[in-house]
Short mmCIF file of C-alpha atoms in Angstrom, two decimals:
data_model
loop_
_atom_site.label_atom_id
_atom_site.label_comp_id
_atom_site.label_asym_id
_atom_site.label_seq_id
_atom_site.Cartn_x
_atom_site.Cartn_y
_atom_site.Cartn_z
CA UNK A 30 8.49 -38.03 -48.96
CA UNK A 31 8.40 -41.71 -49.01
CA UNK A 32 4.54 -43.19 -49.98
CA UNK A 33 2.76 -45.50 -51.52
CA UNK A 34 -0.41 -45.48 -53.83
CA UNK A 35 -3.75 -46.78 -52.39
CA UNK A 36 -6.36 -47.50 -54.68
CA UNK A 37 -8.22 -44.37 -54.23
CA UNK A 38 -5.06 -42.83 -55.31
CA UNK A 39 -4.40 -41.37 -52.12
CA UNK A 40 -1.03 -41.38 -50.74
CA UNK A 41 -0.14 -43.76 -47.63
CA UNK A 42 2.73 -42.86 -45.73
CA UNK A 43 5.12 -45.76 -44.69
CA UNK A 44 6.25 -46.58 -40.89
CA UNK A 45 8.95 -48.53 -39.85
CA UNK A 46 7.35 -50.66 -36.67
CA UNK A 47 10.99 -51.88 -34.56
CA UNK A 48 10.42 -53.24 -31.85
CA UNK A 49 12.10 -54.55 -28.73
CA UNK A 50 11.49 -57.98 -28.00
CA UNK A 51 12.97 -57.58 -24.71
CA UNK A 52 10.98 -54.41 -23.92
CA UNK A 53 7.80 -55.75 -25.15
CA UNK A 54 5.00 -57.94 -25.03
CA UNK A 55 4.15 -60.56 -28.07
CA UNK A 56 0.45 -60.75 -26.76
CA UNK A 57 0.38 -57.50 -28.36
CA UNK A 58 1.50 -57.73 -31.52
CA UNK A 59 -2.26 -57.36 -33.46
CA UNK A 60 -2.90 -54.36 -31.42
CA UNK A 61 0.72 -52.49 -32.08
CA UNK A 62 0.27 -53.46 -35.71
CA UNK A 63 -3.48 -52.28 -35.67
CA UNK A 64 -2.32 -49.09 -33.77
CA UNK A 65 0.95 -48.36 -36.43
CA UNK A 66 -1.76 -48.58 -39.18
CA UNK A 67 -3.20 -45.76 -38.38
CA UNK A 68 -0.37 -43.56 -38.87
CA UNK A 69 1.08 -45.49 -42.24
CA UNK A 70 1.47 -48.32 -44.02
CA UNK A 71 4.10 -50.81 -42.08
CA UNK A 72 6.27 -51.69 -44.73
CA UNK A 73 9.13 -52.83 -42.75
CA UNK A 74 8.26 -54.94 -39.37
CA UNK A 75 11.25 -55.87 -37.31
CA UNK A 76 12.18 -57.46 -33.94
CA UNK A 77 14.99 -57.60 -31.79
CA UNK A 78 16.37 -59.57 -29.25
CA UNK A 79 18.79 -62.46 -28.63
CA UNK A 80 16.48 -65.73 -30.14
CA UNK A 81 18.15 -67.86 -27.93
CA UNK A 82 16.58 -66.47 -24.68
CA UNK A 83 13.57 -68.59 -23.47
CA UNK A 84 12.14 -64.80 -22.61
CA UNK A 85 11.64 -64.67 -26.57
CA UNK A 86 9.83 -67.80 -26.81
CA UNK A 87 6.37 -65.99 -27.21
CA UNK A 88 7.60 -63.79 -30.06
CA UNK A 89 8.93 -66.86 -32.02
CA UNK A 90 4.70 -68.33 -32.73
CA UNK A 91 3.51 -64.21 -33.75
CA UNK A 92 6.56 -63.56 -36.26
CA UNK A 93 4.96 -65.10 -39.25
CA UNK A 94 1.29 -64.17 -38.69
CA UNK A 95 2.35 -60.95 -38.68
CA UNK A 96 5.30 -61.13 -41.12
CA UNK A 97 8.05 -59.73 -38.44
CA UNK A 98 11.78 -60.13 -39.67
CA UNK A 99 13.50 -61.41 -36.46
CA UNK A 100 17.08 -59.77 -36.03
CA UNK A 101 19.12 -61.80 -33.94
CA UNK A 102 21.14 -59.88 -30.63
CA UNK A 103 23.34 -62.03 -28.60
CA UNK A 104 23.43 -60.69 -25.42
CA UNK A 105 27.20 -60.89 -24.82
CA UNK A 106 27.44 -59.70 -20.94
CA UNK A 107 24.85 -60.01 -18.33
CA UNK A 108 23.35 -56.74 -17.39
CA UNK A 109 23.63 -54.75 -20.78
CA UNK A 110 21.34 -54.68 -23.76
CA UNK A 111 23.06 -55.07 -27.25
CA UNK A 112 19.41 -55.46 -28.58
CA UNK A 113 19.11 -51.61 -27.74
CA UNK A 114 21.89 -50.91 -29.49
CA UNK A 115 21.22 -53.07 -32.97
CA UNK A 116 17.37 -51.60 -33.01
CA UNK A 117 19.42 -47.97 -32.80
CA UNK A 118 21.79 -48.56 -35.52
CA UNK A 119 19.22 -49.95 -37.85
CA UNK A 120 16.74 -47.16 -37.26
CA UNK A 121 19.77 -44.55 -38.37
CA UNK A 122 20.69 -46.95 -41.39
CA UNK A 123 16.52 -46.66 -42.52
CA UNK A 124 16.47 -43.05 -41.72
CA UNK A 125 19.29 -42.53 -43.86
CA UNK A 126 17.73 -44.46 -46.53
CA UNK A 127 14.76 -42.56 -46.76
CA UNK A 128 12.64 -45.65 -47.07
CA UNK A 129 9.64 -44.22 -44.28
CA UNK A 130 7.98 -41.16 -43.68
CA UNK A 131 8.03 -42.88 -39.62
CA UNK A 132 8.96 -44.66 -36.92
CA UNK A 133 6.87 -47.15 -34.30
CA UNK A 134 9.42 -47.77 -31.49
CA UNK A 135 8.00 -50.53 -29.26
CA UNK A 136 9.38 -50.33 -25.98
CA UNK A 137 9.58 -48.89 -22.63
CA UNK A 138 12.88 -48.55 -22.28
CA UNK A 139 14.76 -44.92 -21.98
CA UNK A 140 18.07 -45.78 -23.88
CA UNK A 141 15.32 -45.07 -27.08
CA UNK A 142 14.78 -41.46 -26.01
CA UNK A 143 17.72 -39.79 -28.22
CA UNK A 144 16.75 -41.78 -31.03
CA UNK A 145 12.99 -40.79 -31.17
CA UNK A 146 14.84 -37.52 -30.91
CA UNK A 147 16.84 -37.81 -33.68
CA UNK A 148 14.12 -39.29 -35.65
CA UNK A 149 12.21 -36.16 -34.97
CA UNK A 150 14.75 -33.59 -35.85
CA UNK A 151 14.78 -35.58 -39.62
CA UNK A 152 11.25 -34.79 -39.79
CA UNK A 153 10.38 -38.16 -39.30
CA UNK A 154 6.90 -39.24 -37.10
CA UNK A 155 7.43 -40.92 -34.23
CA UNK A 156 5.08 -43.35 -32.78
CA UNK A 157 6.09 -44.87 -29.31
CA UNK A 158 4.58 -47.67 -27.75
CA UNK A 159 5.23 -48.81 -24.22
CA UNK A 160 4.28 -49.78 -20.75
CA UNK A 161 3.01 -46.64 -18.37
CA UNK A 162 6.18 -47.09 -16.73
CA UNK A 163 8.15 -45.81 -19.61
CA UNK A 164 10.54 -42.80 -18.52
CA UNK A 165 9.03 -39.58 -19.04
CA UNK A 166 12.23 -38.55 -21.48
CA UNK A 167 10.96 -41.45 -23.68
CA UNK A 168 7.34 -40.84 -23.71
CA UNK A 169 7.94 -36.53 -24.21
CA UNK A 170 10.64 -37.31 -27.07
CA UNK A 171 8.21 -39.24 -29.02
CA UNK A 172 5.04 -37.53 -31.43
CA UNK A 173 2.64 -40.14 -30.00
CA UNK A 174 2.89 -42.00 -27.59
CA UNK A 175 1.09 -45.07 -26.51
CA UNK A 176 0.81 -47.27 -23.52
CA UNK A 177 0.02 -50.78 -23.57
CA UNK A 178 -2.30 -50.98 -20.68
CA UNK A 179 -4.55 -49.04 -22.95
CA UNK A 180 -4.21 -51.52 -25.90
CA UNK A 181 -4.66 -53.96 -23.37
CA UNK A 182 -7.61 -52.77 -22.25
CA UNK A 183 -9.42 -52.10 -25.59
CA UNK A 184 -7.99 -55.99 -26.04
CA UNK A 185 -10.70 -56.99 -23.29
CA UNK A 186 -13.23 -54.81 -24.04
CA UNK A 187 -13.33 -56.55 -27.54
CA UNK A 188 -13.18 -59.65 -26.16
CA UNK A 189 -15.69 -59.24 -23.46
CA UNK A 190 -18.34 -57.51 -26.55
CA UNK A 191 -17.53 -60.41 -28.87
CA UNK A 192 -18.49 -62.68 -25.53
CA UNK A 193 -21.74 -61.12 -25.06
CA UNK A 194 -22.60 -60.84 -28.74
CA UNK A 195 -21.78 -64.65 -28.98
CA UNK A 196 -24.06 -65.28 -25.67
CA UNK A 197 -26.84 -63.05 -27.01
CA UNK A 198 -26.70 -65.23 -29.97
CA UNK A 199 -26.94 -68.59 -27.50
CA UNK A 200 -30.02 -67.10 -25.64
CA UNK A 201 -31.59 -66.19 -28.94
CA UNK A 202 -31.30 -69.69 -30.22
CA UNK A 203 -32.63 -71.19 -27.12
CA UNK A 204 -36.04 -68.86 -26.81
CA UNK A 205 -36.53 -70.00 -30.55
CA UNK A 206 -36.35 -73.58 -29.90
CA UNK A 207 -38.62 -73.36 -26.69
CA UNK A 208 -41.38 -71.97 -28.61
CA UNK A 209 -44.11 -74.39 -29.89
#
């Protein structure tokens, strides 16, 4: 089993986040890296999709922050995918190099069901992360699964605390300078 040290000397497993930069959103990229955290240590971070979409645009300003390794897809017919099939074949070329103890696939697309599968049967964990449309087949093959509309949510819950704590902090400073 693949791990690394932590300084408590405690063993961290490593996860593999790949995700589809078709199938997913790049507003969430702090909240699927927070989430993958808690299952292992993300030592490789990858996206896919064709870079020279404008539909990729918003993934292009997270990459860095985040230290994502863009994989380049053309998409060479309209109507098909080759970005599901590149994220595939480089999930089988990790699993066979026994780099990870997991898998994060970030989409909501079905064509990822057999994978998580096969990911599974190598006694790999398997994180999913997708919309709450995401087929059923996709969702079950998975060990987790987890929708965006709850990371979302959590998202502005945070945001809407840090708002208050920031206003509490306003009316605080005002009653102070009212007094005599």
């Amino acid at each position: 089993m693949t791990t690394t040290e932590t300084p408590n000397n405690t063993r961290k497993k490593r996860i593999a986040i790949l995700i589809d930069g078709d199938n997913a959103q790049a507003s969430l990229i702090e909240q699927i890296v927070v989430e993958s955290s808690r299952y292992g240590n993300a030592t490789i971070r990858r996206i896919y999709g064709d870079w020279t979409s404008t539909n990729m645009k918003s993934w292009k300003e997270t990459l860095n922050s985040y230290a994502f390794q863009p994989f380049q897809q053309f998409s060479y017919s309209v109507g098909k995918n080759s970005t599901d099939s590149a994220m595939i074949i480089d999930a089988m070329d990790i699993l066979h190099t026994n780099q990870t103890d997991g898998f994060c696939l970030v989409s909501s697309d079905s064509d990822y069901t057999r994978l998580a599968t096969r990911l599974r049967e190598s006694g790999k964990l398997v994180v999913g992360i997708g919309k709450n449309l995401t087929p059923r087949a996709f969702v079950s093959a998975c060990d987790v699964f987890i929708y965006t509309e709850n990371l979302e949510k959590r998202e502005r819950q945070k945001r809407q605390a840090a708002a208050r704590q920031q206003m509490s902090k306003e009316e605080q400073r005002l009653t102070i300078s009212k007094m005599p």
